[in-house]
XYZ file of N, CA and C in Angstrom:
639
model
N 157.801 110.597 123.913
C 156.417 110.196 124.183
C 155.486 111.043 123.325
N 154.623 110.733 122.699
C 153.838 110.796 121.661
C 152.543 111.023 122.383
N 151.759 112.649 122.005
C 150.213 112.498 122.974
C 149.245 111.551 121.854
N 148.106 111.070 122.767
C 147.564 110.474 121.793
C 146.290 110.827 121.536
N 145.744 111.353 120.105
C 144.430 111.781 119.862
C 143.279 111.282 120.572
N 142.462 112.283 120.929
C 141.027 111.837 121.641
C 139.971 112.161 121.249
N 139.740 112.208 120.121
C 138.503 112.619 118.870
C 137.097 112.413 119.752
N 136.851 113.676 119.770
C 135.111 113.853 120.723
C 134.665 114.979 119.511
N 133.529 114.402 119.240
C 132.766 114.844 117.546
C 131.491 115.617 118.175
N 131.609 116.030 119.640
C 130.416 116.188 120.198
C 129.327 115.190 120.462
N 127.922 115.893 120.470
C 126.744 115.437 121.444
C 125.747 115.151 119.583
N 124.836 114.399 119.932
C 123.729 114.270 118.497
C 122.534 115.437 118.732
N 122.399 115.965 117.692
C 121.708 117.483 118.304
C 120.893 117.420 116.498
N 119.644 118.497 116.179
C 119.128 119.002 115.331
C 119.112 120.163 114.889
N 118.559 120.221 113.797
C 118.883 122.010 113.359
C 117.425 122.561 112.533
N 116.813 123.319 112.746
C 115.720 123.889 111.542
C 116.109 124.888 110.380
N 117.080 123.736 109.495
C 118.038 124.402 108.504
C 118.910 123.055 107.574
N 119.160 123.682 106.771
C 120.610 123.092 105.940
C 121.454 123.093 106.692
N 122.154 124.019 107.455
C 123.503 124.057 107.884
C 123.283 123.553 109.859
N 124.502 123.871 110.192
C 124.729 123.437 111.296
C 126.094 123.860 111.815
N 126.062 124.352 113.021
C 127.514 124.572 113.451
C 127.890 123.587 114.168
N 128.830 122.705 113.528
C 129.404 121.318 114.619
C 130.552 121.356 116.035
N 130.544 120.784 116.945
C 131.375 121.380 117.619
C 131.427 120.310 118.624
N 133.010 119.694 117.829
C 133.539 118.832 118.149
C 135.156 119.189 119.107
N 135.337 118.909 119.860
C 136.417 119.017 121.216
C 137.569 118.613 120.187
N 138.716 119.423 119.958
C 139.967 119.215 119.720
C 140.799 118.795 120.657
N 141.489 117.716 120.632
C 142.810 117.047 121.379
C 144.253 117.290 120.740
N 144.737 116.437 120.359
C 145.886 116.539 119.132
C 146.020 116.283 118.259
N 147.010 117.046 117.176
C 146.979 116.948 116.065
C 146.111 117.590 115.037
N 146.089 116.921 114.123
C 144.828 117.764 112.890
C 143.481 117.057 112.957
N 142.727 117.860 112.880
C 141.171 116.980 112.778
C 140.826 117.491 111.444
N 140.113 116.260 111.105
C 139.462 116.968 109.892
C 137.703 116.323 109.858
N 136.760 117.043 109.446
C 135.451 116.589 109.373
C 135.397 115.788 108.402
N 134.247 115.016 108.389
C 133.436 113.977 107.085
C 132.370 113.413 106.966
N 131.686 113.596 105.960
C 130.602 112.988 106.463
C 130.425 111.656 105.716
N 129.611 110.342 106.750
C 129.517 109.161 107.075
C 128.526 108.450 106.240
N 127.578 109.329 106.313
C 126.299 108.943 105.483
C 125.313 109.838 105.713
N 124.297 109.618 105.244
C 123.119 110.871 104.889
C 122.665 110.860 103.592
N 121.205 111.759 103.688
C 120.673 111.446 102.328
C 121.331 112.318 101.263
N 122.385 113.410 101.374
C 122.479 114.296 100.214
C 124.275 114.573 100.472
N 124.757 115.671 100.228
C 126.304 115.911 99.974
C 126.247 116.944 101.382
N 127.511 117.053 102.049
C 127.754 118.274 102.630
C 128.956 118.821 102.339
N 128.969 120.229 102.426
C 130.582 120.871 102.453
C 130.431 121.963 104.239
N 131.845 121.928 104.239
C 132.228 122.424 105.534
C 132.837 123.670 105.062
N 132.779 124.603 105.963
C 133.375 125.778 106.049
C 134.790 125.905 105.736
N 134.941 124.987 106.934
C 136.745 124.985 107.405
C 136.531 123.350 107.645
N 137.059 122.360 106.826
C 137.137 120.855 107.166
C 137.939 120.539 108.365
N 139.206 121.921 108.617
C 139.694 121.037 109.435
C 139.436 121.640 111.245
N 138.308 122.425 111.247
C 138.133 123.199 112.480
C 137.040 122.842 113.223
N 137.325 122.160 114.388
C 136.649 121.523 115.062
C 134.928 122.270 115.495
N 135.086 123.285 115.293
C 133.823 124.194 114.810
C 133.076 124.817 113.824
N 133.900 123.893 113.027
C 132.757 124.131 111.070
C 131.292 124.325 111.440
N 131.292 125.005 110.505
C 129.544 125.009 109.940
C 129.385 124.003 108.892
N 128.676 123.026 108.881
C 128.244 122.160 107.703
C 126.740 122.180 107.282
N 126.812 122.477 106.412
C 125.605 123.021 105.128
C 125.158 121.406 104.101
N 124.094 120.928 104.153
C 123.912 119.947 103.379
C 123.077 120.457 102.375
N 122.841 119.319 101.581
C 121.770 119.341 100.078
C 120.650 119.119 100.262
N 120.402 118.132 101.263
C 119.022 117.412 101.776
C 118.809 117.298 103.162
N 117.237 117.537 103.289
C 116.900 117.686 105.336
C 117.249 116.084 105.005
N 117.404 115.696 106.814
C 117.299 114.041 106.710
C 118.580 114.153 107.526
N 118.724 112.793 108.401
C 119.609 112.537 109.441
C 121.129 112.130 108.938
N 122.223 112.452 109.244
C 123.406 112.597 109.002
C 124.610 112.091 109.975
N 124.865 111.058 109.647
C 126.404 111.038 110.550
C 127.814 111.839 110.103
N 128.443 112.291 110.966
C 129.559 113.065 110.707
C 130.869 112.235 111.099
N 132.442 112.443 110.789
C 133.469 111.668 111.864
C 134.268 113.379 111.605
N 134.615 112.910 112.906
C 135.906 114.049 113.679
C 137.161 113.208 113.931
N 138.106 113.165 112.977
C 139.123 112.214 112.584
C 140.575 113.132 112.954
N 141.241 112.500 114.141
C 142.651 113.476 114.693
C 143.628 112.669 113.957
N 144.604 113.003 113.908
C 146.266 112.879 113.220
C 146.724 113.328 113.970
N 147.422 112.851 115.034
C 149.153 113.711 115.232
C 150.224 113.803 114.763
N 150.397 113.162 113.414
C 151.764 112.920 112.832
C 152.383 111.810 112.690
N 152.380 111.145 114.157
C 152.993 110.331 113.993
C 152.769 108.577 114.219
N 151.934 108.772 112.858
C 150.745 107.480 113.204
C 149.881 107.298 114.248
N 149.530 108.119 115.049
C 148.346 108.248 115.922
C 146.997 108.495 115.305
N 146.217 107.824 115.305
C 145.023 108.713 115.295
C 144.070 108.022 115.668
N 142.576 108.720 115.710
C 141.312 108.505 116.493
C 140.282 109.383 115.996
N 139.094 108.946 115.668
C 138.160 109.093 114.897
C 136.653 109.350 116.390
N 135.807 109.932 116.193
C 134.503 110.052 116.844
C 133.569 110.215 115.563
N 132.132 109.973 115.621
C 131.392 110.305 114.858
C 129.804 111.311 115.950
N 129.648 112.069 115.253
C 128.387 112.461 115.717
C 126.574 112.621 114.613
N 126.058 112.220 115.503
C 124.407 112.182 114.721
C 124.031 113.623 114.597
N 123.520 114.448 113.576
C 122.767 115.572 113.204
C 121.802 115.165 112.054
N 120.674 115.500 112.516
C 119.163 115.860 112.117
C 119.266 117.236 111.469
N 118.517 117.243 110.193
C 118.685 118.621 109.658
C 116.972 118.605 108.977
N 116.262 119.473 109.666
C 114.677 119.317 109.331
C 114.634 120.735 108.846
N 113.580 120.469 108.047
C 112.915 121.566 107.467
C 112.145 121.844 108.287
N 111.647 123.339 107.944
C 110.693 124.252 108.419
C 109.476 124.732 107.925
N 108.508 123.959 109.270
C 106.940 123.791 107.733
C 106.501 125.103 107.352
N 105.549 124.751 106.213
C 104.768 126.303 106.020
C 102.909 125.779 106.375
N 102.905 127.082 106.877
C 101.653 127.208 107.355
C 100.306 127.696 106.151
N 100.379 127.326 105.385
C 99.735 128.104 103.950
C 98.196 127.222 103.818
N 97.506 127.894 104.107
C 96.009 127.459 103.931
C 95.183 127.953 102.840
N 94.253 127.556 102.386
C 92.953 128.262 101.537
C 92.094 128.038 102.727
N 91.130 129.758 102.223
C 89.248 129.797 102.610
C 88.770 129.717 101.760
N 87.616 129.214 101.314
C 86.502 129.337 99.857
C 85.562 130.891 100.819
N 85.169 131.672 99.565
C 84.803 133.059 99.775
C 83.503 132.700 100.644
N 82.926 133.468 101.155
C 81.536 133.407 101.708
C 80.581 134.482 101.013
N 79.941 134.046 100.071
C 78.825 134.524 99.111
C 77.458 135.508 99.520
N 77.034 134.913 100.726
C 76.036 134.945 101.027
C 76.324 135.151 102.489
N 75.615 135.966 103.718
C 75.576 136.079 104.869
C 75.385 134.943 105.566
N 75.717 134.340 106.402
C 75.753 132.817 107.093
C 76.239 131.360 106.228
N 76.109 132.138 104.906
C 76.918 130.382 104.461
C 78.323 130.155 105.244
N 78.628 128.492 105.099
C 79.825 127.949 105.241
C 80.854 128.303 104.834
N 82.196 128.251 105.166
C 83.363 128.226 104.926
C 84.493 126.983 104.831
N 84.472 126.804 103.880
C 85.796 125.553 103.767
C 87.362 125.921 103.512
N 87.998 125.555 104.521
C 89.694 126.111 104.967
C 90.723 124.415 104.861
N 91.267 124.846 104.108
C 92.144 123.223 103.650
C 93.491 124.141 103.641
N 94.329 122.944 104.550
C 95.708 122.975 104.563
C 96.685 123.022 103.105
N 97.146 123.486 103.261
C 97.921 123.244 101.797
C 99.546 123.023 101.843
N 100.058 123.628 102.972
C 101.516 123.670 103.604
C 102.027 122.049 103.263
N 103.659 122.222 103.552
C 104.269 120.986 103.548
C 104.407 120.515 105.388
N 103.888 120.257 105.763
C 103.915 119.796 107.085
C 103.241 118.427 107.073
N 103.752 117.429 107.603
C 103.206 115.966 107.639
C 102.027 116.001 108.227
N 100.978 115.588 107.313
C 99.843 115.040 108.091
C 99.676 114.169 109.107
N 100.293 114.064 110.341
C 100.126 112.801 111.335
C 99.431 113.667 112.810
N 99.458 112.842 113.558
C 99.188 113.115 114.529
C 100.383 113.232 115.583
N 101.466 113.823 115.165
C 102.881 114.415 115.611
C 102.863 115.891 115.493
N 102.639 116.270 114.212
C 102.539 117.842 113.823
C 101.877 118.279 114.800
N 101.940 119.564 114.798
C 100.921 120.703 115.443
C 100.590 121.527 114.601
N 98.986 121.141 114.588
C 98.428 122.525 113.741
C 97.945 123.350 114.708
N 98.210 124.630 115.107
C 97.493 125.799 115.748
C 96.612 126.826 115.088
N 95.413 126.809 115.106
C 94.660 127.508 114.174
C 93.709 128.173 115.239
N 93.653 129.729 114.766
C 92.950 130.278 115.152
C 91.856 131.236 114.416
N 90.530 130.580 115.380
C 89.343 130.996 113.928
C 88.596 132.141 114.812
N 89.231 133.503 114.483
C 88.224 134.249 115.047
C 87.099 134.623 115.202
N 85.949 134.429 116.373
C 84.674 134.929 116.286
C 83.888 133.937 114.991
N 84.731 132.956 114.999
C 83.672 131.621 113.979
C 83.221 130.469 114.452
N 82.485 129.966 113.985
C 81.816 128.980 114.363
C 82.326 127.271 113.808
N 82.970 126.505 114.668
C 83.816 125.538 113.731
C 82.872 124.620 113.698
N 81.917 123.801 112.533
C 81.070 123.022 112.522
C 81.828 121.355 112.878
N 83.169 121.771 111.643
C 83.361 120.547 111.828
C 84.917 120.430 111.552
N 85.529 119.302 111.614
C 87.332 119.867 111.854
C 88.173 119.404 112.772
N 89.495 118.826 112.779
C 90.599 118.419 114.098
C 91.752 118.488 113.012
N 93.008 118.674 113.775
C 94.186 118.520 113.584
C 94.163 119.514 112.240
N 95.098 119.124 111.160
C 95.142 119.819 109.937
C 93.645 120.272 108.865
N 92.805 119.683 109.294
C 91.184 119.972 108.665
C 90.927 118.777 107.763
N 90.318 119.041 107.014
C 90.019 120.404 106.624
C 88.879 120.796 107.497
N 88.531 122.156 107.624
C 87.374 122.631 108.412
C 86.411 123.130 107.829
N 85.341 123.330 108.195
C 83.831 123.770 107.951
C 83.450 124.970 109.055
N 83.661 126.243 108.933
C 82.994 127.199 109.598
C 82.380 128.186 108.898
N 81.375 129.186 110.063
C 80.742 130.000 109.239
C 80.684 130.830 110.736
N 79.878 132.267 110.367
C 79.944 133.608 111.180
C 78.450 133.854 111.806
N 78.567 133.837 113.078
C 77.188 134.645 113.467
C 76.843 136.028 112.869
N 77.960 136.944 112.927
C 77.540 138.174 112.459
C 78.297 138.825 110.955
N 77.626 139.811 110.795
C 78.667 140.122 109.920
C 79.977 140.620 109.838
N 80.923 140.744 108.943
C 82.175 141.365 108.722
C 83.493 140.682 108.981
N 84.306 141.324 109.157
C 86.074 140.311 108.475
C 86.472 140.517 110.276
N 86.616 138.960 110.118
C 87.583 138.218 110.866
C 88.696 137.348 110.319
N 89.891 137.161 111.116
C 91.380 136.493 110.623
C 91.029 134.987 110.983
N 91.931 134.616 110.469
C 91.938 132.694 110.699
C 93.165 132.874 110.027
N 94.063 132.730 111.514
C 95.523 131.918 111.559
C 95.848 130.716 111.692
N 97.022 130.836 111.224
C 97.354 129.116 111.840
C 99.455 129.651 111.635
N 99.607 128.491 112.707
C 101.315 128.347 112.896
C 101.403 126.683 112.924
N 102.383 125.990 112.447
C 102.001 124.655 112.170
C 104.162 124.576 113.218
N 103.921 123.556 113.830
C 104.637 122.914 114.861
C 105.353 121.230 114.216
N 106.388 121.424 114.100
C 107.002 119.891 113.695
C 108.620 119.898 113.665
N 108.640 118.448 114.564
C 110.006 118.574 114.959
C 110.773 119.584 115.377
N 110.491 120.052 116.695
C 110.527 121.171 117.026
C 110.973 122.446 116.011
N 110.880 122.564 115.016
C 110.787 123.684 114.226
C 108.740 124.472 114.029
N 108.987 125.425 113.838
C 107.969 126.306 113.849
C 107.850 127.095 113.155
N 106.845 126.930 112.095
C 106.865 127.981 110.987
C 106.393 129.322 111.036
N 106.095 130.428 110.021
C 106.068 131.929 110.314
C 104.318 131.584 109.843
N 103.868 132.437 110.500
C 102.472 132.558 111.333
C 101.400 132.639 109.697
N 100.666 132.630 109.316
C 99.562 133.376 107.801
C 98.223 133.048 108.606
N 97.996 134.202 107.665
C 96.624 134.624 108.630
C 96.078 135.270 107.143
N 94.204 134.999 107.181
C 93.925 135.025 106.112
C 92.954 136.004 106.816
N 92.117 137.006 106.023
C 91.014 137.947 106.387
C 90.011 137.008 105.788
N 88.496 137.132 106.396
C 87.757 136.464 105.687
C 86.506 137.201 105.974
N 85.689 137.485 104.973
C 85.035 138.335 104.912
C 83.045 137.481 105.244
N 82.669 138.049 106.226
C 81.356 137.316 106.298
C 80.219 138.466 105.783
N 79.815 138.589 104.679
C 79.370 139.987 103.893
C 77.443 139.930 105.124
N 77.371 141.150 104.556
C 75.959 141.399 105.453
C 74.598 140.513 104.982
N 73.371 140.848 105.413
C 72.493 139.828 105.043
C 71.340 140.695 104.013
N 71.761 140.271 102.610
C 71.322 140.754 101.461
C 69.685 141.093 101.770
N 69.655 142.716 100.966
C 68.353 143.407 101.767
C 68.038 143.822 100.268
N 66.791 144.116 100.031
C 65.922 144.764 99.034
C 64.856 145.453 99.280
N 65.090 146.915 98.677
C 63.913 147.821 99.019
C 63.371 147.899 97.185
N 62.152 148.441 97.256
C 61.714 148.976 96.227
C 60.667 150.324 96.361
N 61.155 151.080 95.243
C 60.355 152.793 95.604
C 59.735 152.624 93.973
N 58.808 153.882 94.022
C 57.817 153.939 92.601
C 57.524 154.743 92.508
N 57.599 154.879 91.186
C 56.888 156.740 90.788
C 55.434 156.368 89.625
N 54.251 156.515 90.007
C 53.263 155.565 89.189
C 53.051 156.512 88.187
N 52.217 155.825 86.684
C 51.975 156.413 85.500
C 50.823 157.261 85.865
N 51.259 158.092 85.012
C 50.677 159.850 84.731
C 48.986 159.689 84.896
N 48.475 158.893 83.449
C 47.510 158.668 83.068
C 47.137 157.609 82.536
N 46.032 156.751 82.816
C 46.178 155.216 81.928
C 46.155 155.065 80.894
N 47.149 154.284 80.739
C 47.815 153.789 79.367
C 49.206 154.254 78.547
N 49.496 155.603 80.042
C 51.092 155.815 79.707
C 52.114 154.710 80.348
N 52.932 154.871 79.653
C 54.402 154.653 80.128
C 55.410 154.952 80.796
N 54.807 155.723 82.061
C 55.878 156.710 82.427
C 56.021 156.065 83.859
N 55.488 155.151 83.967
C 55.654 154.529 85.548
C 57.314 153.846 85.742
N 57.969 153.838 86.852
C 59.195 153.639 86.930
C 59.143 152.751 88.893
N 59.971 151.838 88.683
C 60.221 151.212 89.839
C 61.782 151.204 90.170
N 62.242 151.662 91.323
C 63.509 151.804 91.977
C 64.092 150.350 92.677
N 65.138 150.067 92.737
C 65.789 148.869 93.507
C 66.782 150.006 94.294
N 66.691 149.333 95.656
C 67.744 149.511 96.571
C 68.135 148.380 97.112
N 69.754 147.737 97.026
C 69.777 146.572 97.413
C 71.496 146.932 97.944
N 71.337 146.016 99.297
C 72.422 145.975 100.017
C 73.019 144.428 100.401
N 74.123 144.388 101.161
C 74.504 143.335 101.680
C 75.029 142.235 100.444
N 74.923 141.048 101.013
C 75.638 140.477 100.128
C 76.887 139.925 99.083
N 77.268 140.002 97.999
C 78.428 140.192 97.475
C 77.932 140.630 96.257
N 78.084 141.751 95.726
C 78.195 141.807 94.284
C 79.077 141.422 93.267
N 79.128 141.155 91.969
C 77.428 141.983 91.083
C 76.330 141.291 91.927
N 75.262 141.559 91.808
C 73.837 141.391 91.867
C 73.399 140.991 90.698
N 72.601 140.117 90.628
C 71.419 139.622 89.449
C 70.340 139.715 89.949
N 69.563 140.243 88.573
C 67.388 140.858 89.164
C 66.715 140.002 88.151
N 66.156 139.610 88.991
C 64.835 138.477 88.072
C 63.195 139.479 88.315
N 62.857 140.103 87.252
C 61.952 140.158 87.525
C 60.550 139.600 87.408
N 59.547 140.315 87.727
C 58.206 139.709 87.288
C 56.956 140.627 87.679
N 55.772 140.315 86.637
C 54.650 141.131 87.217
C 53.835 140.840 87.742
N 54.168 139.437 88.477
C 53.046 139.511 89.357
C 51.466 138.627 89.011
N 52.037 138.317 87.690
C 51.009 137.386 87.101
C 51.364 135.989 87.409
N 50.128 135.098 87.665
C 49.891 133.786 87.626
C 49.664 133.280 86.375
C-alpha cells in the first residue's frame, strides 16, 4: 500500500518585500516549489523544502504550486496566492519661506499611489493649513516665528513607510533701524547714516533715496 500525497501549499498571505517565507504542509514524498505565474521570475532557497524563502524580480501578485512525488506515480499538486508589495516612500518638498508670514507649498513626491486607499499622515507643526487633503499638495504658513517639523508617514497596502520630517524655517518679521552722525559744517561731507536690519532672510537689498519729490 502506497501513502498518497496531500500537497497543502498553505494559506494566500502578503509580504512588504521581494521575498517571502512560504510554508506549505509536507505529506509524502518530495515536494518541490514553482511558480505559476506572476509579473517577474522567482528563485527559492531550497526548491524542495516546504519552507523556502522565495525572492522575486517584481512587486505584483504571484501564484506558487507545492507539487508531492512519492515515487511511485503518486502525486498531488496545491497552489498558493502571494502578494509581494512594495514599501512607499514618504519624500516631500517645502518651498522656503522668504519673508515672515508668507505661504508655504509642500508637494508629495514619494512613490505611493495617489488614490483615496493610501494613507497620507502628515503632521504640520504649529502651522496653519490654508488649503490641502489626502496627498496635497498643501498651502501653509506660521503665526509666529521660527522652525517647526512637517512629517509625514504614508500607509499602503498594509505596508508603512519610514517616517521624513522636514525643518521649516518661518524667519522673523524684517525690522529696520537707522542711526546718524550729521555733517560737521555746511557743505561738508562728513555726514554718515547707519542701517540696522533684522529678521527676514538674507542677503538683504537697500534701495535708497533722499527724500526728494
Amino acid at each position: 500500500l502506497t501513502n498518497q500525497p496531500d500537497a497543502n501549499a498553505g494559506v494566500r498571505d502578503s509580504v512588504c518585500s521581494l521575498t517571502f517565507q512560504l510554508n506549505a504542509t509536507a505529506s509524502y514524498g518530495t515536494g518541490t516549489w514553482s511558480q505559476l505565474s506572476g509579473p517577474g521570475f522567482s528563485s527559492f532557497t531550497n526548491q524542495n523544502f516546504s519552507g523556502s524563502s522565495v525572492t522575486t524580480t517584481q512587486y505584483g501578485d504571484y501564484n506558487f504550486i507545492w507539487a508531492e512525488d512519492n515515487g511511485n506515480g503518486c502525486t498531488d499538486a496545491d497552489t498558493v496566492f502571494i502578494t509581494f508589495n512594495y514599501i512607499p516612500t514618504s519624500s516631500f518638498t517645502v518651498d522656503p519661506i522668504n519673508c515672515f508670514g508668507d505661504d508655504a507649498t509642500v508637494n508629495y513626491i514619494g512613490n505611493g499611489e495617489l488614490n483615496l486607499i493610501t494613507q497620507f499622515s502628515w503632521v504640520f507643526t504649529n502651522a496653519n493649513v490654508i488649503s490641502g487633503t489626502s496627498y496635497g499638495h498643501y498651502e501653509i504658513d506660521y503665526s509666529n516665528a521660527g522652525t517647526n517639523n512637517i512629517s509625514l508617514t504614508v500607509t499602503e497596502h498594509g505596508c508603512v513607510s519610514p517616517i521624513t520630517s522636514i525643518p521649516v524655517l518661518n524667519p522673523p518679521l524684517l525690522t529696520l533701524s537707522l542711526s546718524k552722525i550729521d555733517v560737521s559744517c555746511n557743505g561738508f561731507g562728513d555726514g554718515q547714516i547707519f542701517t540696522t536690519v533684522g529678521g527676514g532672510t538674507p542677503n538683504y537689498n537697500y534701495a535708497w533715496s533722499n527724500g526728494l519729490v
